[in-house]
Amino acid sequence: MSEGASLVMESSENGTDLSQDDNGTIVEMPEDTILSQQTSVNLVPFIGQRFVSQDAAYEFYCSFAKQCGFSIRRHRTRGKDGIGRGVTRRDFTCHRGGYPQMKLSEDGKMQRNRKSSRCGCRAYMRIVKRADFNVPEWRVTAFSNIHNHELLKANEVCLLPAYCTITPDDKARICMFAKAGMSVRQMLRLMELEKGIKLGCLPFTEIDVRNLLQSFRNVNRDNDPIDLIAMCKKLKDENPNFQYDFKLDGHNRLEHIAWTYASSVQLYVSFGDAVVFDTTHRLDAYDMLLGVWVGVDNHGMTTFFGCVLLRDENIQSFSWGLKTFLGFMKGKAPQTLLTDQNMWLKEAIAVEMPETKHAFSICHIISKFSDWFSVLLGSRYDDWKSDFYRLYGLELLEEFEEEWREMIDKYGLHDNKHIISLYALRTFWALPFLRPYFFAGLTSLCQSETTTTFIQRILSAQSRLDRFVEQVAEVVEFNDRAGSKQKQPRKSQKVCLKTGSPIESHAATVLTPYAFGMFFVFYPVITVSIFQTHTCPAVGV
């Protein structure tokens, strides 16, 4: 029996029996073969194929496997580097070769059988080291491409872990994007545009990027939270009106932290009736959810009320954030609160702020429409979206209910889960249900975009976690200065009286143009009742 055949008859370390009968023909190596180039990816491995190194053989077989629809892994070897002749044989197998093995845990018990993709596939390639004229080379002595499982398609095989590789250049850009405050999805979209490739065709996935960012975080995981808390303490020593609170987990690691500035507490006294609590962003470099409380002043300028970083996204975390915020603001809850369509947050608000009218931001809902309906409706998607905008802005509840039914019939959306959910939660987002409440114009698309822009500036401040609180303060201060400059020309704007009533004339003298527009254009129902009692300080000059 030849050496090549005898090697194939041996059992593998994980139970894969690479036998001659199961794995194809094994023959002696012909002498008239040539060294294969790594770039010859369209070739099929063959007995006698020659490579200049193990790595060259691996790259060749890896390219072949990717074209076929599977990935490979290094398997069994003969010999060891640095001992005697070193490694003289190497087996490469399909990633689904062998079977998962049960292992003993530290307490001596068998570990649970975790799900594995291994199914005993016998596809493999074997190379053996030879030295002709004292020049070492590696030759293929056995090869089989017979699989006991389905091979993946081209758009699926790229998602295998073996092909989800991130180059050093891409790692550097991902790190830079993270420090700039970009979300993982934004990073992927931007890199697709930079590389000029189709959507979803990067050689790595969102999970790979998150795992990479996690590895970045692990380097300073223990120091960053300590530095962040120390920074808050430093700011508190400098200004007693600065407020912060934090919570550590059972391992003495930072779980949550929230803070607000002295100027923010003062602004909340006047403009804290209508608040946006945005929790749609994460500090990806530190794997924490970022919550930002903002509002709008009497000139329509975004005002900052506070920040919170949460390790987990659940009811308990949101409840901690809400209670802490109320503590900062001496127990004063907002009259109305706009958030994303997050059910955990919804439940937490119902418990911690039972008297507050909770609503969903229409901007966050609309941002999901493309994924939900564009493929389903096809060429009718734009028409449906126009109909939805019209429904959203209706005045009367009866009109909304009637035209919603007509829209469902028109587009055949009776069984669509997203439509069913939207209708069930209509009192949280549709304007006919929200008009009796004061939202200070925050429900408008224009104001939502302004709020989003401000939050993006906050996200861009995350260069180092220990300085994040200071950097947010710089963003807030810059926003206040910019707002002051824009308020001057707004004060000189004239308002247009539409009714000539005494209440309207009086309001024009005591309200800013923005506040006047909010009351007499968007909230005509509550305007009379407010001015019959007093002039609301939150919207005065």
Coordinates of C-alpha atoms in Angstrom, one line a residue:
M1 CA 0.0 0.0 0.0
S2 CA 1.3 3.4 -0.9
E3 CA 2.0 6.1 1.7
G4 CA -0.8 8.3 0.3
A5 CA -3.4 5.5 0.5
S6 CA -2.3 4.4 4.0
L7 CA -2.7 8.0 5.3
V8 CA -6.3 8.1 4.1
M9 CA -7.2 5.0 6.0
E10 CA -6.5 6.6 9.4
S11 CA -9.3 7.9 11.6
S12 CA -9.5 11.7 12.1
E13 CA -9.3 13.3 15.5
N14 CA -13.0 14.2 15.7
G15 CA -14.5 11.1 14.3
T16 CA -14.3 11.7 10.6
D17 CA -13.1 8.6 8.9
L18 CA -11.3 9.7 5.7
S19 CA -11.2 6.3 4.1
Q20 CA -10.2 5.5 0.5
D21 CA -13.6 4.0 -0.4
D22 CA -15.6 7.0 1.0
N23 CA -13.4 9.8 -0.3
G24 CA -12.4 9.2 -3.8
T25 CA -9.5 7.8 -5.7
I26 CA -6.1 7.8 -4.1
V27 CA -3.1 7.5 -6.5
E28 CA 0.6 8.0 -6.5
M29 CA 1.7 11.5 -7.4
P30 CA 2.8 11.9 -11.0
E31 CA 6.1 13.7 -11.6
D32 CA 5.0 15.9 -14.5
T33 CA 2.8 18.2 -12.5
I34 CA 3.5 22.0 -12.2
L35 CA 3.3 24.3 -9.2
S36 CA -0.3 25.7 -8.9
Q37 CA -0.7 29.5 -8.6
Q38 CA -2.9 30.9 -5.8
T39 CA -4.8 33.0 -8.4
S40 CA -6.0 29.9 -10.4
V41 CA -9.2 29.9 -8.5
N42 CA -11.2 28.4 -11.4
L43 CA -9.3 25.1 -11.3
V44 CA -10.5 22.0 -9.5
P45 CA -7.9 20.4 -7.1
F46 CA -6.4 17.2 -8.6
I47 CA -4.1 14.5 -7.4
G48 CA -0.5 15.5 -7.9
Q49 CA -1.2 19.2 -7.9
R50 CA 1.8 21.0 -6.4
F51 CA 2.0 24.1 -4.2
V52 CA 5.0 26.1 -2.9
S53 CA 3.6 26.1 0.7
Q54 CA 0.8 25.0 3.0
D55 CA -0.7 28.5 2.9
A56 CA -0.7 28.5 -0.9
A57 CA -2.6 25.1 -0.9
Y58 CA -5.0 26.4 1.7
E59 CA -5.8 29.6 -0.2
F60 CA -6.4 27.6 -3.4
Y61 CA -8.7 25.1 -1.7
C62 CA -10.5 28.0 0.1
S63 CA -11.2 29.8 -3.2
F64 CA -12.4 26.6 -4.8
A65 CA -14.7 25.9 -1.8
K66 CA -16.2 29.4 -1.9
Q67 CA -17.1 28.9 -5.5
C68 CA -18.7 25.6 -4.8
G69 CA -20.7 26.8 -1.8
F70 CA -18.9 25.7 1.4
S71 CA -16.0 26.7 3.5
I72 CA -13.0 24.7 4.8
R73 CA -10.9 24.4 8.0
R74 CA -7.5 23.0 8.8
H75 CA -7.8 19.5 10.2
R76 CA -5.3 16.8 10.9
T77 CA -1.5 17.0 10.5
R78 CA 1.5 14.7 10.7
G79 CA 4.5 16.0 12.5
K80 CA 5.1 19.3 14.3
D81 CA 6.8 22.5 13.4
G82 CA 10.4 22.6 14.7
I83 CA 10.6 18.9 15.5
G84 CA 12.4 16.6 13.2
R85 CA 11.1 16.9 9.6
G86 CA 8.4 19.3 10.8
V87 CA 4.9 19.0 9.4
T88 CA 4.9 16.5 6.6
R89 CA 1.1 16.2 5.9
R90 CA -1.9 18.4 6.2
D91 CA -5.6 17.7 5.8
F92 CA -8.2 20.4 4.9
T93 CA -11.8 19.4 5.3
C94 CA -15.3 20.8 4.7
H95 CA -16.5 23.0 7.6
R96 CA -19.3 20.5 8.2
G97 CA -16.9 17.5 8.6
G98 CA -16.9 15.5 11.7
Y99 CA -19.4 15.5 14.6
P100 CA -19.8 17.7 17.7
Q101 CA -18.3 16.1 20.8
M102 CA -19.6 16.3 24.3
K103 CA -17.1 17.7 26.7
L104 CA -16.8 17.6 30.5
S105 CA -17.3 20.9 32.3
E106 CA -15.2 22.0 35.2
D107 CA -17.5 20.3 37.7
G108 CA -17.3 17.0 35.8
K109 CA -20.7 17.1 34.2
M110 CA -21.3 16.8 30.5
Q111 CA -22.0 20.1 28.8
R112 CA -25.3 20.6 27.0
N113 CA -25.3 19.6 23.4
R114 CA -25.2 22.9 21.6
K115 CA -26.4 23.2 18.0
S116 CA -23.7 22.5 15.5
S117 CA -23.4 22.5 11.7
R118 CA -21.2 19.5 11.6
C119 CA -22.8 16.5 10.0
G120 CA -19.9 14.2 9.1
C121 CA -19.3 15.5 5.7
R122 CA -16.3 13.7 4.0
A123 CA -15.2 16.2 1.5
Y124 CA -11.5 17.0 2.0
M125 CA -8.1 17.7 0.4
R126 CA -4.8 16.2 1.6
I127 CA -1.4 17.6 0.9
V128 CA 2.0 15.9 1.6
K129 CA 5.4 17.5 1.8
R130 CA 8.1 16.5 -0.7
A131 CA 11.6 17.7 -1.3
D132 CA 12.9 17.3 -4.8
F133 CA 16.5 18.5 -5.3
N134 CA 16.3 19.9 -1.8
V135 CA 13.5 22.3 -2.8
P136 CA 10.4 21.6 -0.6
E137 CA 6.9 21.6 -2.1
W138 CA 3.5 20.3 -1.2
R139 CA 1.5 17.9 -3.4
V140 CA -2.1 16.9 -3.4
T141 CA -2.3 13.1 -2.5
A142 CA -6.1 12.8 -1.9
F143 CA -9.1 14.8 -2.8
S144 CA -12.9 14.3 -2.6
N145 CA -15.7 16.8 -3.3
I146 CA -18.6 14.6 -2.3
H147 CA -20.8 16.3 0.3
N148 CA -23.7 14.9 2.4
H149 CA -25.4 18.3 2.7
E150 CA -26.6 21.0 0.4
L151 CA -24.1 23.5 -0.9
L152 CA -24.9 27.2 -0.5
K153 CA -25.6 29.7 -3.2
A154 CA -23.3 32.6 -4.0
N155 CA -25.3 35.1 -2.0
E156 CA -25.3 32.7 1.0
V157 CA -21.8 31.4 1.1
C158 CA -20.4 34.8 1.8
L159 CA -22.1 34.7 5.1
L160 CA -20.1 31.8 6.4
P161 CA -17.8 32.8 9.2
A162 CA -14.7 31.7 7.2
Y163 CA -15.5 34.3 4.6
C164 CA -16.6 37.1 6.9
T165 CA -13.2 38.6 7.0
I166 CA -12.4 42.2 7.9
T167 CA -9.2 43.6 6.5
P168 CA -6.9 45.8 8.6
D169 CA -7.9 48.8 6.5
D170 CA -11.6 48.1 7.1
K171 CA -11.0 47.6 10.8
A172 CA -9.3 51.0 11.0
R173 CA -12.3 52.6 9.2
I174 CA -14.8 50.9 11.4
C175 CA -13.0 52.1 14.5
M176 CA -13.0 55.6 13.1
F177 CA -16.7 55.4 12.3
A178 CA -17.4 54.2 15.8
K179 CA -15.6 57.1 17.4
A180 CA -17.6 59.4 15.1
G181 CA -20.8 58.1 16.6
M182 CA -22.1 56.2 13.6
S183 CA -24.4 53.2 14.1
V184 CA -23.3 49.8 12.7
R185 CA -25.9 49.9 9.9
Q186 CA -24.6 53.4 8.9
M187 CA -21.0 52.0 8.8
L188 CA -22.1 49.1 6.5
R189 CA -24.0 51.4 4.1
L190 CA -21.2 53.9 3.9
M191 CA -18.6 51.2 3.2
E192 CA -20.8 49.7 0.5
L193 CA -21.0 53.1 -1.2
E194 CA -17.2 53.6 -0.8
K195 CA -16.4 50.2 -2.3
G196 CA -19.1 50.6 -5.0
I197 CA -20.8 47.2 -4.2
K198 CA -24.4 46.2 -3.9
L199 CA -26.4 46.3 -0.7
G200 CA -25.4 43.4 1.6
C201 CA -22.4 42.3 -0.4
L202 CA -19.6 43.2 2.0
P203 CA -17.4 40.2 3.0
F204 CA -18.6 40.7 6.6
T205 CA -21.9 41.2 8.3
E206 CA -23.4 43.4 11.0
I207 CA -22.7 40.7 13.6
D208 CA -19.1 40.6 12.6
V209 CA -18.8 44.4 13.0
R210 CA -20.4 44.2 16.4
N211 CA -18.0 41.5 17.5
L212 CA -15.1 43.6 16.3
L213 CA -16.3 46.6 18.2
Q214 CA -16.8 44.3 21.3
S215 CA -13.1 43.3 21.0
F216 CA -12.2 47.0 20.9
R217 CA -14.2 47.6 24.1
N218 CA -12.7 44.6 25.9
V219 CA -9.3 46.4 26.0
N220 CA -10.5 49.2 28.3
R221 CA -13.7 47.7 29.7
D222 CA -12.6 47.9 33.3
N223 CA -11.1 51.4 33.1
D224 CA -13.6 53.3 30.9
P225 CA -16.6 53.1 33.4
I226 CA -14.3 54.2 36.3
D227 CA -13.1 57.2 34.3
L228 CA -16.6 58.1 33.2
I229 CA -17.8 58.1 36.8
A230 CA -14.7 60.1 37.9
M231 CA -15.5 62.7 35.2
C232 CA -19.0 63.1 36.5
K233 CA -17.7 63.5 40.0
K234 CA -15.2 66.1 38.7
L235 CA -18.0 68.1 37.0
K236 CA -20.1 67.8 40.2
D237 CA -17.3 69.3 42.3
E238 CA -16.9 72.2 39.8
N239 CA -20.7 72.9 39.7
P240 CA -22.9 71.5 42.5
N241 CA -26.0 71.9 40.2
F242 CA -24.6 69.3 37.8
Q243 CA -26.5 66.0 38.5
Y244 CA -25.6 62.4 37.8
D245 CA -26.5 59.0 39.0
F246 CA -25.2 55.5 38.1
K247 CA -25.7 51.8 38.9
L248 CA -23.1 49.0 39.1
D249 CA -23.9 45.3 38.4
G250 CA -22.9 42.4 40.6
H251 CA -19.4 42.3 39.1
N252 CA -18.8 46.0 40.0
R253 CA -19.1 47.0 36.3
L254 CA -21.0 50.1 35.1
E255 CA -24.6 49.1 34.2
H256 CA -26.3 52.4 33.8
I257 CA -25.4 56.1 34.1
A258 CA -27.5 59.3 33.6
W259 CA -26.6 62.9 33.9
T260 CA -27.9 66.4 33.3
Y261 CA -26.4 69.9 33.4
A262 CA -27.5 72.9 35.5
S263 CA -28.7 74.8 32.4
S264 CA -30.8 71.8 31.3
V265 CA -32.6 71.7 34.6
Q266 CA -33.5 75.4 34.3
L267 CA -34.7 74.9 30.7
Y268 CA -36.9 72.0 31.8
V269 CA -38.7 74.2 34.3
S270 CA -40.0 76.4 31.4
F271 CA -40.0 74.0 28.4
G272 CA -40.4 70.5 30.0
D273 CA -44.1 70.1 29.2
A274 CA -43.4 68.3 25.9
V275 CA -40.4 66.1 25.7
V276 CA -38.8 63.7 23.3
F277 CA -37.0 60.7 24.7
D278 CA -34.9 59.3 21.9
T279 CA -33.5 55.8 22.5
T280 CA -32.8 54.7 18.8
H281 CA -29.1 55.1 19.0
R282 CA -26.2 53.2 20.6
L283 CA -22.7 54.1 21.5
D284 CA -21.4 51.2 19.4
A285 CA -17.8 51.6 20.7
Y286 CA -19.0 50.8 24.2
D287 CA -22.1 48.6 23.5
M288 CA -24.5 50.9 25.5
L289 CA -27.8 52.2 24.5
L290 CA -28.0 56.0 24.4
G291 CA -31.1 57.8 25.6
V292 CA -31.4 61.6 25.1
W293 CA -34.1 63.8 26.5
V294 CA -34.8 66.9 24.4
G295 CA -37.5 69.4 23.9
V296 CA -38.2 72.7 22.1
D297 CA -38.2 76.2 23.4
N298 CA -40.6 79.1 22.6
H299 CA -38.6 79.9 19.4
G300 CA -38.7 76.4 18.1
M301 CA -35.1 75.7 19.0
T302 CA -34.1 72.2 20.3
T303 CA -33.3 72.2 24.1
F304 CA -31.3 69.5 25.9
F305 CA -32.6 68.0 29.1
G306 CA -30.5 65.0 29.9
C307 CA -28.6 61.8 28.8
V308 CA -28.6 58.2 29.9
L309 CA -26.5 55.2 29.0
L310 CA -28.1 51.8 29.5
R311 CA -26.3 48.5 29.3
D312 CA -29.4 46.5 28.5
E313 CA -32.6 47.3 26.6
N314 CA -35.4 46.0 28.8
I315 CA -38.2 47.3 31.1
Q316 CA -36.0 47.4 34.2
S317 CA -33.3 49.5 32.4
F318 CA -35.8 51.9 31.0
S319 CA -37.6 52.2 34.4
W320 CA -34.3 53.1 36.0
G321 CA -33.6 55.7 33.4
L322 CA -37.1 57.3 33.7
K323 CA -37.0 57.4 37.6
T324 CA -33.5 58.9 37.5
F325 CA -34.6 61.6 35.1
L326 CA -37.6 62.5 37.3
G327 CA -35.2 62.7 40.2
F328 CA -33.1 65.2 38.3
M329 CA -36.2 67.3 37.6
K330 CA -37.6 67.2 41.2
G331 CA -40.4 64.8 40.3
K332 CA -41.9 66.9 37.5
A333 CA -43.1 64.6 34.7
P334 CA -43.7 66.0 31.2
Q335 CA -47.3 66.4 30.1
T336 CA -46.5 64.6 26.8
L337 CA -43.6 62.3 25.8
L338 CA -42.6 61.2 22.3
T339 CA -40.5 58.0 21.9
D340 CA -39.7 55.3 19.4
Q341 CA -42.2 52.4 19.0
N342 CA -40.4 50.4 21.7
M343 CA -42.7 48.1 23.7
W344 CA -40.4 47.8 26.7
L345 CA -40.1 51.6 26.9
K346 CA -43.9 51.8 26.5
E347 CA -44.5 49.6 29.5
A348 CA -41.9 51.4 31.6
I349 CA -43.5 54.8 30.9
A350 CA -46.9 53.5 31.9
V351 CA -45.5 52.6 35.3
E352 CA -43.1 55.5 36.0
M353 CA -45.1 58.3 34.3
P354 CA -48.8 57.3 34.5
E355 CA -50.1 60.8 34.1
T356 CA -48.0 61.6 31.0
K357 CA -49.5 61.2 27.6
H358 CA -47.2 58.9 25.7
A359 CA -47.0 59.0 21.9
F360 CA -44.8 57.5 19.2
S361 CA -42.7 59.7 16.9
I362 CA -44.0 59.5 13.4
C363 CA -40.5 59.9 12.0
H364 CA -39.4 56.7 13.5
I365 CA -42.5 54.9 12.2
I366 CA -42.1 56.2 8.7
S367 CA -38.4 55.2 8.6
K368 CA -39.5 51.5 8.7
F369 CA -42.0 51.8 5.9
S370 CA -39.5 50.9 3.1
D371 CA -38.6 47.6 4.8
W372 CA -42.2 46.9 5.6
F373 CA -44.1 47.8 2.5
S374 CA -41.9 48.7 -0.5
V375 CA -41.5 45.1 -1.8
L376 CA -45.1 44.1 -0.8
L377 CA -46.8 47.0 -2.6
G378 CA -44.3 47.4 -5.5
S379 CA -45.3 50.2 -7.9
R380 CA -48.2 51.2 -5.6
Y381 CA -45.9 51.9 -2.6
D382 CA -45.6 55.7 -3.3
D383 CA -49.3 56.0 -3.7
W384 CA -49.9 54.2 -0.4
K385 CA -47.4 56.4 1.4
S386 CA -49.2 59.5 0.2
D387 CA -52.5 58.1 1.4
F388 CA -50.9 57.3 4.8
Y389 CA -49.6 60.9 5.2
R390 CA -53.0 62.2 4.4
L391 CA -54.6 59.9 7.0
Y392 CA -52.0 60.9 9.6
G393 CA -52.9 64.5 9.3
L394 CA -56.7 64.3 9.4
E395 CA -58.7 66.3 11.9
L396 CA -61.6 64.1 13.0
L397 CA -61.5 60.6 14.5
E398 CA -64.5 59.5 12.4
E399 CA -62.7 60.6 9.2
F400 CA -59.6 58.6 10.2
E401 CA -61.5 55.4 11.0
E402 CA -63.5 55.5 7.8
E403 CA -60.6 56.3 5.4
W404 CA -58.3 53.8 7.2
R405 CA -60.8 51.0 6.2
E406 CA -60.9 52.3 2.7
M407 CA -57.1 52.3 2.5
I408 CA -57.0 48.7 3.7
D409 CA -59.5 47.6 1.1
K410 CA -57.8 49.6 -1.7
Y411 CA -54.4 48.0 -1.1
G412 CA -55.5 44.6 0.2
L413 CA -53.6 44.9 3.5
H414 CA -56.2 43.2 5.8
D415 CA -53.8 40.5 7.0
N416 CA -50.6 42.5 7.0
K417 CA -49.0 42.3 10.5
H418 CA -47.5 45.8 10.4
I419 CA -50.8 47.4 9.4
I420 CA -52.6 45.4 12.1
S421 CA -50.1 46.7 14.7
L422 CA -50.2 50.3 13.5
Y423 CA -54.0 50.3 13.8
A424 CA -53.9 48.7 17.2
L425 CA -51.6 51.5 18.4
R426 CA -53.2 54.3 16.4
T427 CA -53.9 56.3 19.6
F428 CA -50.1 56.6 20.0
W429 CA -49.3 58.1 16.6
A430 CA -52.2 59.3 14.6
L431 CA -52.8 63.1 14.9
P432 CA -56.6 62.9 15.2
F433 CA -56.0 61.1 18.5
L434 CA -53.2 63.4 19.6
R435 CA -54.6 66.9 18.8
P436 CA -56.2 67.4 22.3
Y437 CA -52.6 67.2 23.8
F438 CA -49.8 69.8 23.9
F439 CA -46.7 68.6 22.0
A440 CA -45.2 72.0 21.2
G441 CA -44.9 71.1 17.5
L442 CA -42.7 68.1 18.1
T443 CA -45.1 65.8 16.2
S444 CA -44.3 67.6 12.9
L445 CA -41.8 66.0 10.5
C446 CA -39.8 69.2 10.3
Q447 CA -39.3 69.5 14.0
S448 CA -38.4 65.7 14.2
E449 CA -35.6 66.2 11.7
T450 CA -34.2 69.1 13.7
T451 CA -34.2 66.9 16.9
T452 CA -32.5 64.1 15.0
T453 CA -29.8 66.4 13.7
F454 CA -29.1 67.6 17.3
I455 CA -28.8 64.0 18.5
Q456 CA -26.4 63.2 15.7
R457 CA -24.2 65.9 17.0
I458 CA -24.2 64.3 20.4
L459 CA -23.3 61.0 18.9
S460 CA -20.4 62.5 17.1
A461 CA -18.9 63.5 20.5
Q462 CA -18.0 59.9 21.4
S463 CA -14.2 59.8 20.9
R464 CA -13.5 58.6 24.5
L465 CA -16.1 57.4 27.0
D466 CA -14.4 59.1 29.9
R467 CA -14.7 62.5 28.2
F468 CA -18.2 61.8 26.7
V469 CA -20.0 63.8 29.4
E470 CA -17.7 66.8 28.8
Q471 CA -18.0 66.6 25.1
V472 CA -21.8 66.4 25.2
A473 CA -21.7 69.6 27.4
E474 CA -19.7 71.2 24.6
V475 CA -22.3 70.2 22.0
V476 CA -25.1 71.6 24.2
E477 CA -23.3 74.8 24.8
F478 CA -22.6 75.2 21.1
N479 CA -26.3 74.5 20.4
D480 CA -27.4 77.2 22.9
R481 CA -25.1 79.8 21.4
A482 CA -26.2 79.0 17.9
G483 CA -29.8 79.1 19.0
S484 CA -29.4 82.5 20.7
K485 CA -28.1 84.0 17.4
Q486 CA -31.1 82.6 15.5
K487 CA -33.6 83.8 18.0
Q488 CA -32.8 87.5 17.4
P489 CA -34.3 87.6 13.8
R490 CA -37.2 85.4 14.9
K491 CA -38.2 88.0 17.5
S492 CA -38.7 90.6 14.9
Q493 CA -40.9 88.4 12.8
K494 CA -44.5 89.5 12.5
V495 CA -47.4 87.2 13.0
C496 CA -50.4 87.1 10.7
L497 CA -53.8 87.4 12.5
K498 CA -56.5 85.3 11.0
T499 CA -59.6 85.9 13.2
G500 CA -58.9 89.3 14.7
S501 CA -60.4 88.1 18.0
P502 CA -59.2 89.7 21.3
I503 CA -57.6 86.5 22.4
E504 CA -55.7 86.2 19.1
S505 CA -54.6 89.8 19.3
H506 CA -53.4 89.5 22.9
A507 CA -51.5 86.2 22.1
A508 CA -49.7 88.0 19.3
T509 CA -48.3 90.5 21.8
V510 CA -47.1 88.0 24.5
L511 CA -46.1 84.9 22.4
T512 CA -43.1 84.4 20.1
P513 CA -44.0 83.8 16.4
Y514 CA -43.2 80.1 16.8
A515 CA -45.4 79.7 19.9
F516 CA -48.2 81.7 18.4
G517 CA -48.1 79.4 15.3
M518 CA -48.2 76.3 17.5
F519 CA -51.3 77.3 19.4
F520 CA -53.4 78.9 16.7
V521 CA -52.5 76.6 13.9
F522 CA -51.8 73.2 15.4
Y523 CA -53.8 73.4 18.7
P524 CA -56.9 75.5 18.2
V525 CA -58.9 73.3 20.5
I526 CA -56.9 74.0 23.6
T527 CA -56.0 77.6 22.9
V528 CA -59.2 79.3 24.3
S529 CA -59.1 77.3 27.5
I530 CA -55.5 78.2 28.2
F531 CA -55.9 81.9 27.7
Q532 CA -59.0 82.0 29.7
T533 CA -56.9 81.0 32.7
H534 CA -53.4 82.4 32.2
T535 CA -50.6 82.8 29.8
C536 CA -48.5 79.6 29.6
P537 CA -44.9 80.5 30.7
A538 CA -43.5 77.7 28.5
V539 CA -44.5 79.5 25.4
G540 CA -44.2 83.2 26.4
V541 CA -41.6 85.6 25.2

